[in-house]
mmCIF file of C-alpha atoms in Angstrom:
data_model
loop_
_atom_site.group_PDB
_atom_site.id
_atom_site.type_symbol
_atom_site.label_atom_id
_atom_site.label_comp_id
_atom_site.label_asym_id
_atom_site.label_seq_id
_atom_site.Cartn_x
_atom_site.Cartn_y
_atom_site.Cartn_z
ATOM 1 C CA MET X 265 0.154 -0.046 -0.118
ATOM 2 C CA TRP X 266 1.014 3.680 -0.877
ATOM 3 C CA ILE X 267 0.469 5.679 2.558
ATOM 4 C CA ALA X 268 0.222 9.430 2.417
ATOM 5 C CA ASP X 269 1.823 10.476 5.756
ATOM 6 C CA GLN X 270 3.722 13.380 5.589
ATOM 7 C CA TRP X 271 1.074 15.343 5.957
ATOM 8 C CA THR X 272 1.560 18.008 9.394
ATOM 9 C CA ASP X 273 -1.949 20.047 8.650
ATOM 10 C CA PHE X 274 -4.104 16.963 8.108
ATOM 11 C CA GLU X 275 -4.634 13.631 10.057
ATOM 12 C CA VAL X 276 -7.033 11.075 10.362
ATOM 13 C CA LEU X 277 -7.347 11.101 14.122
ATOM 14 C CA ASP X 278 -10.244 7.940 14.327
ATOM 15 C CA ALA X 279 -12.387 6.021 12.179
ATOM 16 C CA SER X 280 -15.439 3.852 13.672
ATOM 17 C CA LYS X 281 -19.153 2.955 12.885
ATOM 18 C CA GLY X 282 -19.104 4.230 9.067
ATOM 19 C CA GLU X 283 -17.247 7.694 9.862
ATOM 20 C CA LYS X 284 -13.793 9.061 10.311
ATOM 21 C CA LEU X 285 -12.313 11.764 12.469
ATOM 22 C CA GLU X 286 -10.201 14.287 10.783
ATOM 23 C CA ARG X 287 -8.097 17.013 11.512
ATOM 24 C CA TRP X 288 -8.050 19.538 8.665
ATOM 25 C CA GLY X 289 -5.674 22.349 9.791
ATOM 26 C CA ASP X 290 -7.213 23.753 13.159
ATOM 27 C CA TYR X 291 -10.747 22.056 12.741
ATOM 28 C CA LEU X 292 -12.102 18.906 13.016
ATOM 29 C CA LEU X 293 -14.758 17.272 10.872
ATOM 30 C CA VAL X 294 -16.739 13.971 11.031
ATOM 31 C CA ARG X 295 -17.494 12.249 7.437
ATOM 32 C CA PRO X 296 -18.947 9.145 6.297
ATOM 33 C CA ASP X 297 -16.661 6.503 4.889
ATOM 34 C CA PRO X 298 -17.903 3.656 3.238
ATOM 35 C CA GLN X 299 -14.838 1.423 3.830
ATOM 36 C CA VAL X 300 -15.061 1.926 7.895
ATOM 37 C CA ILE X 301 -16.994 -1.217 8.429
ATOM 38 C CA TRP X 302 -15.773 -1.692 11.834
ATOM 39 C CA ASP X 303 -17.399 -0.706 15.220
ATOM 40 C CA THR X 304 -14.736 0.171 17.439
ATOM 41 C CA PRO X 305 -14.647 2.357 20.453
ATOM 42 C CA ARG X 306 -14.844 6.046 19.951
ATOM 43 C CA SER X 307 -12.584 6.781 22.702
ATOM 44 C CA HIS X 308 -10.889 9.880 21.129
ATOM 45 C CA ARG X 309 -12.613 13.397 22.653
ATOM 46 C CA GLY X 310 -13.001 14.928 19.057
ATOM 47 C CA TRP X 311 -15.640 12.844 18.496
ATOM 48 C CA LYS X 312 -17.922 14.909 20.807
ATOM 49 C CA HIS X 313 -16.942 18.177 20.037
ATOM 50 C CA PRO X 314 -16.479 18.409 15.957
ATOM 51 C CA ASP X 315 -16.361 21.620 14.106
ATOM 52 C CA GLY X 316 -18.465 19.996 11.287
ATOM 53 C CA HIS X 317 -20.162 16.924 10.701
ATOM 54 C CA TYR X 318 -21.438 15.845 7.434
ATOM 55 C CA HIS X 319 -24.710 13.353 8.084
ATOM 56 C CA ARG X 320 -25.447 10.971 5.555
ATOM 57 C CA SER X 321 -29.248 10.419 4.587
ATOM 58 C CA SER X 322 -30.477 7.123 4.449
ATOM 59 C CA ARG X 323 -32.412 8.036 1.474
ATOM 60 C CA GLY X 324 -29.099 9.188 -0.268
ATOM 61 C CA GLY X 325 -26.871 12.483 -0.379
ATOM 62 C CA GLY X 326 -27.069 14.092 3.255
ATOM 63 C CA GLU X 327 -26.202 17.555 4.582
ATOM 64 C CA TRP X 328 -23.582 19.253 6.739
ATOM 65 C CA GLU X 329 -24.021 20.312 10.244
ATOM 66 C CA PHE X 330 -22.081 22.896 11.299
ATOM 67 C CA PHE X 331 -20.828 24.179 14.839
ATOM 68 C CA SER X 332 -17.762 26.386 14.625
ATOM 69 C CA LEU X 333 -16.607 26.096 11.232
ATOM 70 C CA PRO X 334 -15.648 29.029 8.788
ATOM 71 C CA GLN X 335 -16.799 29.038 5.138
ATOM 72 C CA GLN X 336 -13.227 28.583 4.047
ATOM 73 C CA TRP X 337 -10.085 28.199 5.611
ATOM 74 C CA SER X 338 -6.671 26.686 4.093
ATOM 75 C CA ILE X 339 -4.131 24.196 4.866
ATOM 76 C CA HIS X 340 -0.828 23.360 3.198
ATOM 77 C CA TYR X 341 1.295 20.435 2.134
ATOM 78 C CA GLY X 342 5.152 21.629 1.513
ATOM 79 C CA THR X 343 4.999 24.495 -0.464
ATOM 80 C CA LEU X 344 1.368 23.653 -1.672
ATOM 81 C CA ASN X 345 -1.553 25.967 -0.304
ATOM 82 C CA PHE X 346 -5.349 24.772 -0.620
ATOM 83 C CA ALA X 347 -8.525 26.523 0.125
ATOM 84 C CA LEU X 348 -10.949 24.637 1.979
ATOM 85 C CA LYS X 349 -14.774 24.922 2.150
ATOM 86 C CA PRO X 350 -17.432 22.181 2.668
ATOM 87 C CA PHE X 351 -19.546 21.510 -0.167
ATOM 88 C CA ALA X 352 -21.835 18.721 -1.811
ATOM 89 C CA PHE X 353 -21.558 15.271 -0.847
ATOM 90 C CA LYS X 354 -19.228 15.353 2.257
ATOM 91 C CA HIS X 355 -16.361 16.981 0.190
ATOM 92 C CA THR X 356 -13.824 19.664 0.985
ATOM 93 C CA GLY X 357 -12.130 20.335 -2.280
ATOM 94 C CA LEU X 358 -9.132 18.057 -1.451
ATOM 95 C CA PHE X 359 -8.257 14.417 -1.282
ATOM 96 C CA PRO X 360 -5.221 14.485 1.141
ATOM 97 C CA GLU X 361 -4.731 10.522 0.357
ATOM 98 C CA GLN X 362 -3.290 12.006 -2.821
ATOM 99 C CA ALA X 363 -0.203 13.471 -1.685
ATOM 100 C CA VAL X 364 1.388 10.202 -1.985
ATOM 101 C CA ASN X 365 0.923 10.466 -5.790
ATOM 102 C CA TRP X 366 1.406 14.046 -5.924
ATOM 103 C CA ASP X 367 4.997 13.351 -4.447
ATOM 104 C CA TRP X 368 5.518 10.397 -7.077
ATOM 105 C CA VAL X 369 5.061 12.724 -9.800
ATOM 106 C CA SER X 370 7.048 15.332 -8.338
ATOM 107 C CA ALA X 371 10.001 12.918 -7.854
ATOM 108 C CA LYS X 372 9.462 11.953 -11.549
ATOM 109 C CA ILE X 373 9.839 15.347 -13.069
ATOM 110 C CA ARG X 374 12.702 16.272 -10.739
ATOM 111 C CA SER X 375 14.699 13.202 -11.814
ATOM 112 C CA ALA X 376 14.263 14.236 -15.442
ATOM 113 C CA LYS X 377 15.120 18.092 -14.768
ATOM 114 C CA ILE X 378 18.578 16.395 -13.404
ATOM 115 C CA GLN X 379 19.184 14.135 -16.115
ATOM 116 C CA GLY X 380 18.101 17.378 -18.685
ATOM 117 C CA ALA X 381 20.156 19.757 -16.495
ATOM 118 C CA LYS X 382 17.723 22.299 -17.082
ATOM 119 C CA ILE X 383 13.903 21.907 -17.284
ATOM 120 C CA SER X 384 14.447 24.532 -20.493
ATOM 121 C CA ASP X 385 16.374 22.217 -22.095
ATOM 122 C CA THR X 386 15.131 20.171 -25.231
ATOM 123 C CA THR X 387 16.797 17.267 -23.725
ATOM 124 C CA CYS X 388 14.003 16.367 -21.694
ATOM 125 C CA PRO X 389 11.051 18.916 -21.628
ATOM 126 C CA VAL X 390 8.239 17.572 -19.227
ATOM 127 C CA ARG X 391 4.790 18.328 -20.241
ATOM 128 C CA VAL X 392 1.995 16.924 -18.116
ATOM 129 C CA LEU X 393 -1.526 16.482 -18.488
ATOM 130 C CA ASN X 394 -3.696 16.204 -15.774
ATOM 131 C CA LEU X 395 -7.664 14.947 -16.434
ATOM 132 C CA PHE X 396 -10.382 15.243 -13.913
ATOM 133 C CA ALA X 397 -7.868 17.581 -12.397
ATOM 134 C CA TYR X 398 -10.474 18.647 -9.646
ATOM 135 C CA THR X 399 -9.138 21.525 -7.331
ATOM 136 C CA GLY X 400 -5.314 20.875 -8.885
ATOM 137 C CA GLY X 401 -3.649 19.214 -6.258
ATOM 138 C CA ALA X 402 -1.468 17.135 -8.975
ATOM 139 C CA THR X 403 -1.249 19.998 -11.081
ATOM 140 C CA LEU X 404 0.079 22.273 -8.536
ATOM 141 C CA ALA X 405 3.065 19.670 -7.744
ATOM 142 C CA ALA X 406 3.772 18.919 -11.123
ATOM 143 C CA ALA X 407 4.317 22.648 -11.631
ATOM 144 C CA ALA X 408 6.141 23.177 -8.459
ATOM 145 C CA ALA X 409 8.617 20.510 -9.398
ATOM 146 C CA GLY X 410 9.078 22.444 -12.740
ATOM 147 C CA ALA X 411 6.763 20.855 -15.513
ATOM 148 C CA SER X 412 4.212 22.740 -17.965
ATOM 149 C CA VAL X 413 0.800 21.125 -16.974
ATOM 150 C CA THR X 414 -2.673 21.096 -18.908
ATOM 151 C CA HIS X 415 -5.095 21.136 -16.705
ATOM 152 C CA VAL X 416 -8.502 19.817 -17.601
ATOM 153 C CA ASP X 417 -11.743 19.328 -15.923
ATOM 154 C CA ALA X 418 -15.600 19.584 -16.669
ATOM 155 C CA SER X 419 -16.613 21.538 -13.868
ATOM 156 C CA LYS X 420 -15.904 25.432 -14.456
ATOM 157 C CA GLY X 421 -16.161 26.050 -10.809
ATOM 158 C CA MET X 422 -13.360 23.599 -10.010
ATOM 159 C CA VAL X 423 -10.985 24.850 -12.439
ATOM 160 C CA GLY X 424 -11.585 28.342 -10.716
ATOM 161 C CA TRP X 425 -10.864 26.748 -7.651
ATOM 162 C CA ALA X 426 -7.640 25.219 -8.629
ATOM 163 C CA LYS X 427 -6.779 28.588 -10.284
ATOM 164 C CA GLU X 428 -7.159 30.094 -6.498
ATOM 165 C CA ASN X 429 -4.785 27.207 -4.948
ATOM 166 C CA ALA X 430 -2.172 27.735 -7.775
ATOM 167 C CA ALA X 431 -2.154 31.773 -6.845
ATOM 168 C CA ALA X 432 -1.918 30.722 -3.033
ATOM 169 C CA SER X 433 0.594 28.361 -3.700
ATOM 170 C CA GLY X 434 2.994 31.198 -5.662
ATOM 171 C CA LEU X 435 2.223 29.321 -8.787
ATOM 172 C CA GLY X 436 -0.126 31.657 -10.450
ATOM 173 C CA ASP X 437 2.358 32.611 -13.043
ATOM 174 C CA ALA X 438 3.584 28.901 -13.651
ATOM 175 C CA PRO X 439 3.147 27.224 -17.039
ATOM 176 C CA ILE X 440 -0.263 25.937 -16.535
ATOM 177 C CA ARG X 441 -3.030 25.526 -19.250
ATOM 178 C CA TRP X 442 -6.540 25.842 -17.267
ATOM 179 C CA LEU X 443 -9.418 24.103 -19.338
ATOM 180 C CA VAL X 444 -13.144 23.544 -18.806
ATOM 181 C CA ASP X 445 -13.809 20.511 -20.974
ATOM 182 C CA ASP X 446 -14.847 16.963 -21.350
ATOM 183 C CA CYS X 447 -11.900 14.832 -21.166
ATOM 184 C CA MET X 448 -12.319 12.466 -23.479
ATOM 185 C CA LYS X 449 -13.295 14.966 -25.780
ATOM 186 C CA PHE X 450 -10.472 16.993 -25.397
ATOM 187 C CA VAL X 451 -8.239 14.023 -25.590
ATOM 188 C CA GLU X 452 -9.551 13.083 -28.874
ATOM 189 C CA ARG X 453 -8.682 16.724 -30.213
ATOM 190 C CA GLU X 454 -5.162 17.035 -28.784
ATOM 191 C CA ILE X 455 -4.530 13.704 -30.696
ATOM 192 C CA ARG X 456 -5.988 15.114 -34.165
ATOM 193 C CA ARG X 457 -3.589 18.210 -33.265
ATOM 194 C CA GLY X 458 -0.792 15.941 -32.998
ATOM 195 C CA ASN X 459 0.028 16.988 -29.128
ATOM 196 C CA HIS X 460 2.049 14.933 -27.077
ATOM 197 C CA TYR X 461 2.896 15.034 -23.204
ATOM 198 C CA ASP X 462 5.580 13.427 -21.132
ATOM 199 C CA GLY X 463 3.272 12.445 -18.665
ATOM 200 C CA ILE X 464 -0.193 11.981 -17.873
ATOM 201 C CA ILE X 465 -2.307 11.961 -14.938
ATOM 202 C CA MET X 466 -5.979 11.251 -14.487
ATOM 203 C CA ASP X 467 -8.430 10.634 -11.486
ATOM 204 C CA PRO X 468 -11.667 9.841 -12.790
ATOM 205 C CA PRO X 469 -15.104 9.789 -11.215
ATOM 206 C CA SER X 470 -16.917 6.462 -10.780
ATOM 207 C CA TYR X 471 -19.878 8.268 -12.875
ATOM 208 C CA GLY X 472 -20.308 11.807 -13.913
ATOM 209 C CA ARG X 473 -21.252 14.523 -16.667
ATOM 210 C CA GLY X 474 -19.489 16.430 -18.778
ATOM 211 C CA PRO X 475 -20.002 20.433 -19.372
ATOM 212 C CA LYS X 476 -22.580 19.370 -22.122
ATOM 213 C CA GLY X 477 -24.188 16.325 -20.418
ATOM 214 C CA GLU X 478 -21.531 13.840 -21.376
ATOM 215 C CA ILE X 479 -22.603 10.546 -19.237
ATOM 216 C CA TRP X 480 -19.259 8.900 -17.865
ATOM 217 C CA LYS X 481 -19.528 5.670 -16.456
ATOM 218 C CA ILE X 482 -16.096 4.709 -15.350
ATOM 219 C CA GLU X 483 -16.329 0.672 -16.366
ATOM 220 C CA ASP X 484 -17.436 1.696 -19.833
ATOM 221 C CA SER X 485 -14.941 4.572 -20.165
ATOM 222 C CA ILE X 486 -11.779 3.939 -18.375
ATOM 223 C CA HIS X 487 -10.110 1.407 -21.043
ATOM 224 C CA PRO X 488 -11.008 3.777 -23.889
ATOM 225 C CA LEU X 489 -9.872 6.828 -22.050
ATOM 226 C CA ILE X 490 -6.393 4.818 -21.257
ATOM 227 C CA HIS X 491 -6.130 3.772 -24.912
ATOM 228 C CA ALA X 492 -6.722 6.983 -26.446
ATOM 229 C CA CYS X 493 -4.307 8.702 -23.892
ATOM 230 C CA ALA X 494 -1.523 6.279 -24.775
ATOM 231 C CA ALA X 495 -1.601 8.038 -28.358
ATOM 232 C CA LEU X 496 -0.691 11.241 -26.637
ATOM 233 C CA LEU X 497 2.488 10.077 -24.804
ATOM 234 C CA SER X 498 5.869 11.301 -26.573
ATOM 235 C CA GLU X 499 8.346 9.136 -27.940
ATOM 236 C CA GLU X 500 10.037 8.778 -24.514
ATOM 237 C CA PRO X 501 7.468 9.415 -21.633
ATOM 238 C CA LEU X 502 8.018 9.550 -17.667
ATOM 239 C CA PHE X 503 5.044 8.510 -16.221
ATOM 240 C CA PHE X 504 1.544 7.452 -16.320
ATOM 241 C CA LEU X 505 -0.966 7.814 -13.506
ATOM 242 C CA VAL X 506 -4.601 6.413 -12.991
ATOM 243 C CA ASN X 507 -6.426 6.981 -9.686
ATOM 244 C CA SER X 508 -9.843 4.982 -8.957
ATOM 245 C CA TYR X 509 -11.954 5.152 -6.042
ATOM 246 C CA THR X 510 -14.197 2.667 -7.543
ATOM 247 C CA THR X 511 -14.641 -0.211 -5.697
ATOM 248 C CA GLY X 512 -14.554 -2.861 -8.879
ATOM 249 C CA LEU X 513 -11.617 -1.436 -10.431
ATOM 250 C CA ALA X 514 -8.575 -3.546 -7.924
ATOM 251 C CA PRO X 515 -5.051 -2.415 -8.279
ATOM 252 C CA SER X 516 -4.749 -5.698 -10.339
ATOM 253 C CA VAL X 517 -7.647 -4.306 -12.976
ATOM 254 C CA LEU X 518 -5.476 -0.954 -13.060
ATOM 255 C CA THR X 519 -2.230 -2.948 -13.699
ATOM 256 C CA TYR X 520 -3.797 -4.961 -16.564
ATOM 257 C CA LEU X 521 -5.332 -1.670 -18.316
ATOM 258 C CA ILE X 522 -2.119 0.355 -17.951
ATOM 259 C CA ALA X 523 0.407 -2.461 -18.773
ATOM 260 C CA THR X 524 -1.671 -3.487 -22.003
ATOM 261 C CA GLU X 525 -1.869 -0.150 -23.566
ATOM 262 C CA LEU X 526 1.775 1.083 -22.694
ATOM 263 C CA LYS X 527 3.445 -2.150 -23.455
ATOM 264 C CA LYS X 528 5.445 -0.800 -26.703
ATOM 265 C CA TYR X 529 7.129 1.882 -24.166
ATOM 266 C CA GLY X 530 8.512 -0.762 -22.049
ATOM 267 C CA GLY X 531 9.229 0.835 -18.644
ATOM 268 C CA HIS X 532 7.244 -0.707 -15.407
ATOM 269 C CA THR X 533 3.673 -0.461 -14.204
ATOM 270 C CA GLU X 534 2.549 -1.460 -10.860
ATOM 271 C CA ALA X 535 -0.673 -0.726 -8.828
ATOM 272 C CA SER X 536 -1.538 -0.423 -4.956
ATOM 273 C CA GLU X 537 -4.177 0.627 -2.682
ATOM 274 C CA ILE X 538 -3.358 4.054 -1.382
ATOM 275 C CA GLY X 539 -4.194 4.970 2.263
ATOM 276 C CA LEU X 540 -3.909 7.490 5.302
ATOM 277 C CA PRO X 541 -2.611 6.611 8.560
ATOM 278 C CA VAL X 542 -5.093 6.606 11.563
ATOM 279 C CA LYS X 543 -3.561 8.157 14.492
ATOM 280 C CA GLU X 544 -5.714 6.406 17.423
ATOM 281 C CA SER X 545 -5.249 2.612 15.881
ATOM 282 C CA GLY X 546 -1.816 3.078 14.202
ATOM 283 C CA LEU X 547 -3.522 1.418 11.237
ATOM 284 C CA ILE X 548 -4.463 2.362 7.789
ATOM 285 C CA LEU X 549 -7.495 3.656 6.353
ATOM 286 C CA PRO X 550 -7.905 2.241 2.692
ATOM 287 C CA CYS X 551 -8.572 5.279 0.226
ATOM 288 C CA GLY X 552 -9.021 3.805 -3.143
ATOM 289 C CA ALA X 553 -6.222 2.374 -5.643
ATOM 290 C CA SER X 554 -3.639 3.548 -8.269
ATOM 291 C CA GLY X 555 -1.932 2.241 -11.033
ATOM 292 C CA ARG X 556 1.373 3.990 -12.110
ATOM 293 C CA TRP X 557 3.870 3.144 -15.305
ATOM 294 C CA GLU X 558 7.294 4.779 -15.260
ATOM 295 C CA GLN X 559 10.160 5.085 -17.655
ATOM 296 C CA ARG X 560 13.591 4.221 -15.736
ATOM 297 C CA ASN X 561 15.593 6.825 -17.583
ATOM 298 C CA CYS X 562 14.626 9.895 -19.423
ATOM 299 C CA HIS X 563 17.548 10.065 -22.668
#
């Protein structure tokens, strides 16, 4: 399992009875988590005095109950700063477990910089495509490491939020293209335009709609998307990352999908669950799975 254990502004304090108790900076939140099927004692005192609690409804969805939570606050991860605000269906605008992937992407880019002497050298330019890019965690990590990034998300609001995070992280002038678009349609147009990328990141939802109502269902759409994205890779790509929160997509499925489509590049493919440490128990809370392909060297 790949564990996001380098946070200082975030931690899972405890998890029990379908919910998790989290510290987001100075504030405590209780949110539902379908993975938490165990019934353990809620001994941490934070359970009794959270700043916000998302209550799931038996009819689907749910609603927030606020006690002393501001409308917006921020936390940081290294040099990256993220604005947080509770909104639809328990979310805050950030998935902290993805930090383990941010670190991996950053390391790949920095390694290419070292081998290419300078990021501006034509020896090994790093161009990254981030699909379903949400509020920009992976985009900012890649840009901070020295890459030029194309950030694509179907939600105008999320792209705007990502821009705010970039500005707060000192990356307002970084080489980032911000695009509101359906990811599959964008990839198809990029293929026709002959554009290529050295690294591709995607974090697709289980189900969603594009800006014009396009339906996305991951079981039907993930393989065609990976297949299409393979055509966007440069001759000597650095990495390919697919993340999934869909229970049916086990790590071994991600490995098979990626390895099949990127076979011609050689390199190495592996996949694993990703997770967050739980302070109270000392155990790990599973938070989905990621599949990674990497090229060992950039020539």
